[in-house]
PDB file of C-alpha atoms in Angstrom:
ATOM      1  CA  MET A 186       5.692   0.496   8.456  1.00  0.00           C
ATOM      2  CA  LEU A 187       3.442   0.823  11.523  1.00  0.00           C
ATOM      3  CA  LYS A 188       2.029  -1.880  13.761  1.00  0.00           C
ATOM      4  CA  VAL A 189      -0.161  -1.412  16.837  1.00  0.00           C
ATOM      5  CA  THR A 190      -1.009  -4.462  18.935  1.00  0.00           C
ATOM      6  CA  GLY A 191      -3.484  -4.688  21.814  1.00  0.00           C
ATOM      7  CA  LEU A 192      -3.131  -0.984  22.647  1.00  0.00           C
ATOM      8  CA  ARG A 193      -4.970   0.227  25.736  1.00  0.00           C
ATOM      9  CA  VAL A 194      -4.606   3.855  26.833  1.00  0.00           C
ATOM     10  CA  LYS A 195      -5.743   5.957  29.778  1.00  0.00           C
ATOM     11  CA  ALA A 196      -5.919   9.696  30.391  1.00  0.00           C
ATOM     12  CA  GLU A 197      -6.520  10.874  33.973  1.00  0.00           C
ATOM     13  CA  GLU A 198      -7.468   7.300  34.937  1.00  0.00           C
ATOM     14  CA  LYS A 199     -10.164   7.115  32.270  1.00  0.00           C
ATOM     15  CA  GLU A 200      -9.631   4.386  29.675  1.00  0.00           C
ATOM     16  CA  ILE A 201      -9.972   5.806  26.169  1.00  0.00           C
ATOM     17  CA  LEU A 202      -8.482   3.129  23.903  1.00  0.00           C
ATOM     18  CA  ARG A 203      -9.595  -0.414  24.657  1.00  0.00           C
ATOM     19  CA  GLY A 204      -7.490  -2.838  22.684  1.00  0.00           C
ATOM     20  CA  ILE A 205      -6.438  -1.402  19.299  1.00  0.00           C
ATOM     21  CA  ASP A 206      -4.855  -3.562  16.602  1.00  0.00           C
ATOM     22  CA  LEU A 207      -3.695  -1.796  13.453  1.00  0.00           C
ATOM     23  CA  GLU A 208      -1.150  -2.533  10.730  1.00  0.00           C
ATOM     24  CA  ILE A 209      -0.163  -0.138   7.945  1.00  0.00           C
ATOM     25  CA  LYS A 210       2.288  -1.271   5.304  1.00  0.00           C
ATOM     26  CA  LYS A 211       4.815   0.801   3.401  1.00  0.00           C
ATOM     27  CA  GLY A 212       3.174   3.143   0.901  1.00  0.00           C
ATOM     28  CA  GLU A 213      -0.394   2.579   2.133  1.00  0.00           C
ATOM     29  CA  ILE A 214      -2.987   5.245   2.970  1.00  0.00           C
ATOM     30  CA  HIS A 215      -5.397   4.279   5.751  1.00  0.00           C
ATOM     31  CA  ALA A 216      -8.498   6.236   6.750  1.00  0.00           C
ATOM     32  CA  LEU A 217      -9.656   6.242  10.373  1.00  0.00           C
ATOM     33  CA  LEU A 218     -13.305   7.286  10.756  1.00  0.00           C
ATOM     34  CA  GLY A 219     -15.513   7.676  13.778  1.00  0.00           C
ATOM     35  CA  PRO A 220     -17.751  10.123  15.646  1.00  0.00           C
ATOM     36  CA  ASN A 221     -16.428  12.715  18.082  1.00  0.00           C
ATOM     37  CA  ALA A 222     -14.989  11.220  21.282  1.00  0.00           C
ATOM     38  CA  SER A 223     -14.513   7.800  19.701  1.00  0.00           C
ATOM     39  CA  GLY A 224     -10.766   7.830  20.404  1.00  0.00           C
ATOM     40  CA  LYS A 225      -9.402   8.717  16.943  1.00  0.00           C
ATOM     41  CA  THR A 226      -7.255  11.663  18.001  1.00  0.00           C
ATOM     42  CA  THR A 227      -6.116   9.820  21.128  1.00  0.00           C
ATOM     43  CA  LEU A 228      -4.818   6.996  18.936  1.00  0.00           C
ATOM     44  CA  GLY A 229      -2.943   9.409  16.686  1.00  0.00           C
ATOM     45  CA  LEU A 230      -1.395  11.291  19.608  1.00  0.00           C
ATOM     46  CA  THR A 231      -0.486   8.063  21.405  1.00  0.00           C
ATOM     47  CA  ILE A 232       1.322   6.764  18.313  1.00  0.00           C
ATOM     48  CA  ALA A 233       3.198  10.084  18.202  1.00  0.00           C
ATOM     49  CA  GLY A 234       4.138   9.807  21.893  1.00  0.00           C
ATOM     50  CA  TRP A 235       1.926  12.486  23.452  1.00  0.00           C
ATOM     51  CA  PRO A 236       2.864  12.441  27.171  1.00  0.00           C
ATOM     52  CA  LEU A 237      -0.646  13.026  28.573  1.00  0.00           C
ATOM     53  CA  TYR A 238      -1.726   9.539  27.531  1.00  0.00           C
ATOM     54  CA  LYS A 239      -0.652   6.480  29.508  1.00  0.00           C
ATOM     55  CA  VAL A 240      -0.248   3.169  27.686  1.00  0.00           C
ATOM     56  CA  THR A 241      -1.485   0.435  30.029  1.00  0.00           C
ATOM     57  CA  ALA A 242      -1.175  -2.477  27.590  1.00  0.00           C
ATOM     58  CA  GLY A 243      -0.006  -3.236  24.071  1.00  0.00           C
ATOM     59  CA  GLU A 244       2.820  -2.027  21.855  1.00  0.00           C
ATOM     60  CA  VAL A 245       3.521   0.365  18.985  1.00  0.00           C
ATOM     61  CA  PHE A 246       6.137  -0.496  16.350  1.00  0.00           C
ATOM     62  CA  LEU A 247       7.608   1.647  13.573  1.00  0.00           C
ATOM     63  CA  GLU A 248       9.482  -0.417  10.975  1.00  0.00           C
ATOM     64  CA  ASP A 249       9.676  -3.298  13.465  1.00  0.00           C
ATOM     65  CA  LYS A 250      11.262  -1.055  16.113  1.00  0.00           C
ATOM     66  CA  LYS A 251       9.316  -0.863  19.378  1.00  0.00           C
ATOM     67  CA  ILE A 252       8.571   2.806  20.089  1.00  0.00           C
ATOM     68  CA  THR A 253       5.911   2.454  22.818  1.00  0.00           C
ATOM     69  CA  SER A 254       8.020   4.084  25.529  1.00  0.00           C
ATOM     70  CA  LEU A 255      10.020   6.515  23.382  1.00  0.00           C
ATOM     71  CA  PRO A 256       9.502  10.286  23.783  1.00  0.00           C
ATOM     72  CA  PRO A 257       8.015  12.213  20.829  1.00  0.00           C
ATOM     73  CA  GLU A 258      11.303  13.662  19.599  1.00  0.00           C
ATOM     74  CA  LYS A 259      12.893  10.218  19.260  1.00  0.00           C
ATOM     75  CA  ARG A 260       9.867   8.939  17.355  1.00  0.00           C
ATOM     76  CA  ALA A 261      10.178  11.951  15.055  1.00  0.00           C
ATOM     77  CA  LYS A 262      13.853  11.180  14.407  1.00  0.00           C
ATOM     78  CA  LEU A 263      12.848   7.636  13.431  1.00  0.00           C
ATOM     79  CA  GLY A 264      10.532   9.069  10.764  1.00  0.00           C
ATOM     80  CA  LEU A 265       7.157   9.625  12.452  1.00  0.00           C
ATOM     81  CA  ALA A 266       5.294  12.912  11.913  1.00  0.00           C
ATOM     82  CA  LEU A 267       1.970  14.275  13.154  1.00  0.00           C
ATOM     83  CA  CYS A 268      -0.089  17.041  11.565  1.00  0.00           C
ATOM     84  CA  PHE A 269      -2.166  18.573  14.373  1.00  0.00           C
ATOM     85  CA  GLN A 270      -5.861  19.307  14.102  1.00  0.00           C
ATOM     86  CA  HIS A 271      -5.216  22.626  15.890  1.00  0.00           C
ATOM     87  CA  PRO A 272      -1.586  23.639  15.212  1.00  0.00           C
ATOM     88  CA  PRO A 273      -0.064  25.785  17.993  1.00  0.00           C
ATOM     89  CA  VAL A 274       1.113  29.384  17.676  1.00  0.00           C
ATOM     90  CA  VAL A 275       4.862  29.911  18.158  1.00  0.00           C
ATOM     91  CA  ARG A 276       5.493  33.578  18.910  1.00  0.00           C
ATOM     92  CA  GLY A 277       8.835  35.153  18.077  1.00  0.00           C
ATOM     93  CA  LEU A 278       9.776  32.535  15.464  1.00  0.00           C
ATOM     94  CA  LEU A 279       9.338  33.171  11.758  1.00  0.00           C
ATOM     95  CA  LEU A 280       8.050  30.200   9.780  1.00  0.00           C
ATOM     96  CA  ARG A 281      10.988  30.661   7.381  1.00  0.00           C
ATOM     97  CA  ARG A 282      13.479  30.198  10.264  1.00  0.00           C
ATOM     98  CA  LEU A 283      11.677  27.118  11.501  1.00  0.00           C
ATOM     99  CA  LEU A 284      11.756  25.479   8.066  1.00  0.00           C
ATOM    100  CA  GLU A 285      15.433  26.394   7.624  1.00  0.00           C
ATOM    101  CA  LYS A 286      16.201  24.794  10.987  1.00  0.00           C
ATOM    102  CA  ILE A 287      14.320  21.616  10.088  1.00  0.00           C
ATOM    103  CA  SER A 288      15.970  21.232   6.698  1.00  0.00           C
ATOM    104  CA  PRO A 289      18.772  23.703   5.857  1.00  0.00           C
ATOM    105  CA  GLY A 290      19.018  24.624   2.201  1.00  0.00           C
ATOM    106  CA  LYS A 291      15.824  22.850   1.168  1.00  0.00           C
ATOM    107  CA  GLU A 292      13.363  24.551  -1.193  1.00  0.00           C
ATOM    108  CA  MET A 293      10.420  26.169   0.593  1.00  0.00           C
ATOM    109  CA  THR A 294       7.039  24.770  -0.417  1.00  0.00           C
ATOM    110  CA  ILE A 295       4.875  27.774   0.459  1.00  0.00           C
ATOM    111  CA  GLY A 296       4.804  31.452  -0.441  1.00  0.00           C
ATOM    112  CA  LYS A 297       6.762  34.359   1.060  1.00  0.00           C
ATOM    113  CA  GLU A 298       3.597  35.872   2.554  1.00  0.00           C
ATOM    114  CA  LEU A 299       3.547  33.077   5.161  1.00  0.00           C
ATOM    115  CA  LEU A 300       7.275  32.468   5.485  1.00  0.00           C
ATOM    116  CA  ASP A 301       7.935  35.926   6.915  1.00  0.00           C
ATOM    117  CA  ARG A 302       5.282  35.696   9.619  1.00  0.00           C
ATOM    118  CA  GLU A 303       5.496  34.210  13.122  1.00  0.00           C
ATOM    119  CA  VAL A 304       4.494  30.549  13.114  1.00  0.00           C
ATOM    120  CA  ASN A 305       0.679  30.327  12.937  1.00  0.00           C
ATOM    121  CA  LEU A 306       0.174  33.765  14.525  1.00  0.00           C
ATOM    122  CA  ASP A 307      -3.104  35.182  13.160  1.00  0.00           C
ATOM    123  CA  PHE A 308      -3.079  32.521  10.433  1.00  0.00           C
ATOM    124  CA  SER A 309      -6.404  31.490   8.963  1.00  0.00           C
ATOM    125  CA  GLY A 310      -7.444  27.838   9.255  1.00  0.00           C
ATOM    126  CA  GLY A 311      -6.163  27.113   5.761  1.00  0.00           C
ATOM    127  CA  GLU A 312      -2.882  28.942   6.398  1.00  0.00           C
ATOM    128  CA  ARG A 313      -2.259  26.954   9.583  1.00  0.00           C
ATOM    129  CA  LYS A 314      -2.786  23.676   7.756  1.00  0.00           C
ATOM    130  CA  LEU A 315      -0.475  24.837   4.955  1.00  0.00           C
ATOM    131  CA  SER A 316       2.157  25.723   7.570  1.00  0.00           C
ATOM    132  CA  GLU A 317       1.862  22.227   9.077  1.00  0.00           C
ATOM    133  CA  ILE A 318       2.183  20.546   5.683  1.00  0.00           C
ATOM    134  CA  ALA A 319       5.272  22.627   4.855  1.00  0.00           C
ATOM    135  CA  GLN A 320       6.909  21.566   8.134  1.00  0.00           C
ATOM    136  CA  ILE A 321       6.127  17.904   7.512  1.00  0.00           C
ATOM    137  CA  ILE A 322       7.489  18.058   3.952  1.00  0.00           C
ATOM    138  CA  ALA A 323      10.700  19.567   5.348  1.00  0.00           C
ATOM    139  CA  LEU A 324      10.986  16.705   7.857  1.00  0.00           C
ATOM    140  CA  GLU A 325      10.759  14.051   5.104  1.00  0.00           C
ATOM    141  CA  PRO A 326       9.084  11.499   7.397  1.00  0.00           C
ATOM    142  CA  LYS A 327       8.427   7.835   6.650  1.00  0.00           C
ATOM    143  CA  PHE A 328       5.008   7.780   8.307  1.00  0.00           C
ATOM    144  CA  VAL A 329       2.555  10.687   8.650  1.00  0.00           C
ATOM    145  CA  ILE A 330      -0.565  11.051  10.801  1.00  0.00           C
ATOM    146  CA  PHE A 331      -3.026  13.717   9.631  1.00  0.00           C
ATOM    147  CA  ASP A 332      -5.537  14.577  12.353  1.00  0.00           C
ATOM    148  CA  GLU A 333      -8.686  16.122  10.846  1.00  0.00           C
ATOM    149  CA  LEU A 334      -6.791  17.745   7.974  1.00  0.00           C
ATOM    150  CA  ASP A 335     -10.090  18.742   6.358  1.00  0.00           C
ATOM    151  CA  SER A 336     -11.502  20.421   9.475  1.00  0.00           C
ATOM    152  CA  GLY A 337     -12.597  24.001   8.775  1.00  0.00           C
ATOM    153  CA  LEU A 338     -11.340  24.056   5.181  1.00  0.00           C
ATOM    154  CA  ASP A 339     -13.330  24.906   2.093  1.00  0.00           C
ATOM    155  CA  LEU A 340     -13.005  22.648  -0.956  1.00  0.00           C
ATOM    156  CA  GLU A 341     -10.584  24.981  -2.746  1.00  0.00           C
ATOM    157  CA  ASN A 342      -8.079  25.001   0.137  1.00  0.00           C
ATOM    158  CA  LEU A 343      -8.563  21.300   0.750  1.00  0.00           C
ATOM    159  CA  GLU A 344      -7.787  20.530  -2.886  1.00  0.00           C
ATOM    160  CA  LYS A 345      -4.684  22.743  -2.710  1.00  0.00           C
ATOM    161  CA  LEU A 346      -3.418  20.964   0.414  1.00  0.00           C
ATOM    162  CA  THR A 347      -4.054  17.471  -0.871  1.00  0.00           C
ATOM    163  CA  ARG A 348      -2.352  18.305  -4.168  1.00  0.00           C
ATOM    164  CA  LEU A 349       0.721  19.414  -2.200  1.00  0.00           C
ATOM    165  CA  ILE A 350       0.597  16.192  -0.162  1.00  0.00           C
ATOM    166  CA  LYS A 351       0.392  14.068  -3.314  1.00  0.00           C
ATOM    167  CA  GLU A 352       3.228  15.892  -5.054  1.00  0.00           C
ATOM    168  CA  ARG A 353       5.631  16.187  -2.121  1.00  0.00           C
ATOM    169  CA  LEU A 354       4.779  13.477   0.418  1.00  0.00           C
ATOM    170  CA  LEU A 355       3.135  10.471  -1.217  1.00  0.00           C
ATOM    171  CA  GLU A 356       6.303   9.219  -2.806  1.00  0.00           C
ATOM    172  CA  ASN A 357       9.134   6.865  -1.931  1.00  0.00           C
ATOM    173  CA  GLY A 358       6.862   4.515  -0.008  1.00  0.00           C
ATOM    174  CA  ARG A 359       5.629   6.967   2.622  1.00  0.00           C
ATOM    175  CA  SER A 360       2.660   5.710   4.627  1.00  0.00           C
ATOM    176  CA  VAL A 361      -0.270   7.796   5.886  1.00  0.00           C
ATOM    177  CA  LEU A 362      -2.979   7.553   8.548  1.00  0.00           C
ATOM    178  CA  LEU A 363      -5.807  10.010   7.804  1.00  0.00           C
ATOM    179  CA  ILE A 364      -8.053  10.688  10.813  1.00  0.00           C
ATOM    180  CA  SER A 365     -11.419  12.256  10.025  1.00  0.00           C
ATOM    181  CA  HIS A 366     -15.110  12.193  10.858  1.00  0.00           C
ATOM    182  CA  GLN A 367     -16.186  13.479   7.453  1.00  0.00           C
ATOM    183  CA  ALA A 368     -15.446  12.382   3.905  1.00  0.00           C
ATOM    184  CA  GLU A 369     -14.478  15.565   2.044  1.00  0.00           C
ATOM    185  CA  ILE A 370     -10.750  14.811   2.050  1.00  0.00           C
ATOM    186  CA  PHE A 371     -11.327  11.421   0.482  1.00  0.00           C
ATOM    187  CA  ARG A 372     -12.501  13.097  -2.709  1.00  0.00           C
ATOM    188  CA  PHE A 373      -8.831  13.898  -3.266  1.00  0.00           C
ATOM    189  CA  LEU A 374      -6.893  11.195  -1.373  1.00  0.00           C
ATOM    190  CA  GLN A 375      -8.093   7.649  -1.935  1.00  0.00           C
ATOM    191  CA  PRO A 376      -7.397   5.331   1.021  1.00  0.00           C
ATOM    192  CA  ASP A 377      -6.275   1.734   0.560  1.00  0.00           C
ATOM    193  CA  PHE A 378      -8.117   0.733   3.734  1.00  0.00           C
ATOM    194  CA  VAL A 379     -10.701   2.301   6.009  1.00  0.00           C
ATOM    195  CA  HIS A 380     -11.140   1.626   9.728  1.00  0.00           C
ATOM    196  CA  VAL A 381     -14.179   2.625  11.757  1.00  0.00           C
ATOM    197  CA  MET A 382     -13.657   3.478  15.419  1.00  0.00           C
ATOM    198  CA  LEU A 383     -16.303   3.564  18.128  1.00  0.00           C
ATOM    199  CA  GLN A 384     -15.950   3.849  21.907  1.00  0.00           C
ATOM    200  CA  GLY A 385     -12.204   3.260  21.877  1.00  0.00           C
ATOM    201  CA  LYS A 386     -12.225   0.223  19.573  1.00  0.00           C
ATOM    202  CA  ILE A 387     -11.795  -0.402  15.865  1.00  0.00           C
ATOM    203  CA  ILE A 388     -15.065  -2.101  15.012  1.00  0.00           C
ATOM    204  CA  HIS A 389     -14.671  -2.470  11.246  1.00  0.00           C
ATOM    205  CA  THR A 390     -11.914  -2.591   8.610  1.00  0.00           C
ATOM    206  CA  SER A 391     -12.431  -2.682   4.849  1.00  0.00           C
ATOM    207  CA  SER A 392     -10.708  -1.943   1.546  1.00  0.00           C
ATOM    208  CA  ASP A 393     -14.036  -0.558   0.256  1.00  0.00           C
ATOM    209  CA  PHE A 394     -14.169   3.053   1.429  1.00  0.00           C
ATOM    210  CA  LYS A 395     -17.188   4.011  -0.677  1.00  0.00           C
ATOM    211  CA  THR A 396     -19.458   1.273   0.687  1.00  0.00           C
ATOM    212  CA  THR A 397     -18.277   1.907   4.237  1.00  0.00           C
ATOM    213  CA  TRP A 398     -19.039   5.632   4.013  1.00  0.00           C
ATOM    214  CA  GLU A 399     -22.415   5.067   2.371  1.00  0.00           C
ATOM    215  CA  THR A 400     -23.344   2.607   5.132  1.00  0.00           C
ATOM    216  CA  ILE A 401     -22.364   5.138   7.800  1.00  0.00           C
ATOM    217  CA  GLY A 402     -24.408   7.826   6.024  1.00  0.00           C
ATOM    218  CA  LYS A 403     -27.528   5.659   5.915  1.00  0.00           C
ATOM    219  CA  TYR A 404     -27.373   3.794   9.210  1.00  0.00           C
ATOM    220  CA  GLY A 405     -24.736   5.426  11.438  1.00  0.00           C
ATOM    221  CA  TYR A 406     -21.487   4.096  12.857  1.00  0.00           C
ATOM    222  CA  GLU A 407     -23.110   1.360  14.948  1.00  0.00           C
ATOM    223  CA  LYS A 408     -24.102  -0.480  11.766  1.00  0.00           C
ATOM    224  CA  CYS A 409     -20.431  -1.063  10.985  1.00  0.00           C
ATOM    225  CA  LYS A 410     -20.214  -3.586  13.819  1.00  0.00           C
ATOM    226  CA  ASN A 411     -22.163  -6.029  11.672  1.00  0.00           C
ATOM    227  CA  CYS A 412     -21.061  -5.084   8.153  1.00  0.00           C
ATOM    228  CA  PRO A 413     -20.467  -8.239   6.058  1.00  0.00           C
ATOM    229  CA  PHE A 414     -18.082  -6.634   3.550  1.00  0.00           C
TER     230      PHE A 414
END
């Protein structure tokens, strides 16, 4: 579904990603862990086509189609979606109207109390994330990137969001990249693979999330460079 090969990325002449290789198959959930400033969000935004990042080497493919130079809207039309860590406010536009524009006639997945408000205006952290999830469900993407979905959420709201994701998104072979620096979300969404990122590189990949997270908790991210599993 997604393939990244030899990806190197700069922002304002500073290299942030230094040779990323990543492959996510149809229907798989992959976790991307790492400390702050390790390059996790940059990778997610680069895959989505964020214009502030300059690809200096490597390629990004979605379903075998090269998308490295495509603008964000064309990537979205091909089935790529990004859930922002800090969703923007859109004044003057009701969330209901936005969802109707994305997918006319489709059932709304959230309550009226949010639908009749301007997009993300004075929303709580949980409400903003719920708004993002509703928009992504309406888009019906093939591949979804969640950037720090669990940031700022209590366990009750996190469980509610992940239940919605399971029921409405994780079907029909959709693939997911979950970016996080904590493990709360993985109580509810079990990844098939986990990748550890440090200083712009993926230093470790494993199908054993539990052991990876326990190792990080005991010894820190640097230990993952030499993990035998």
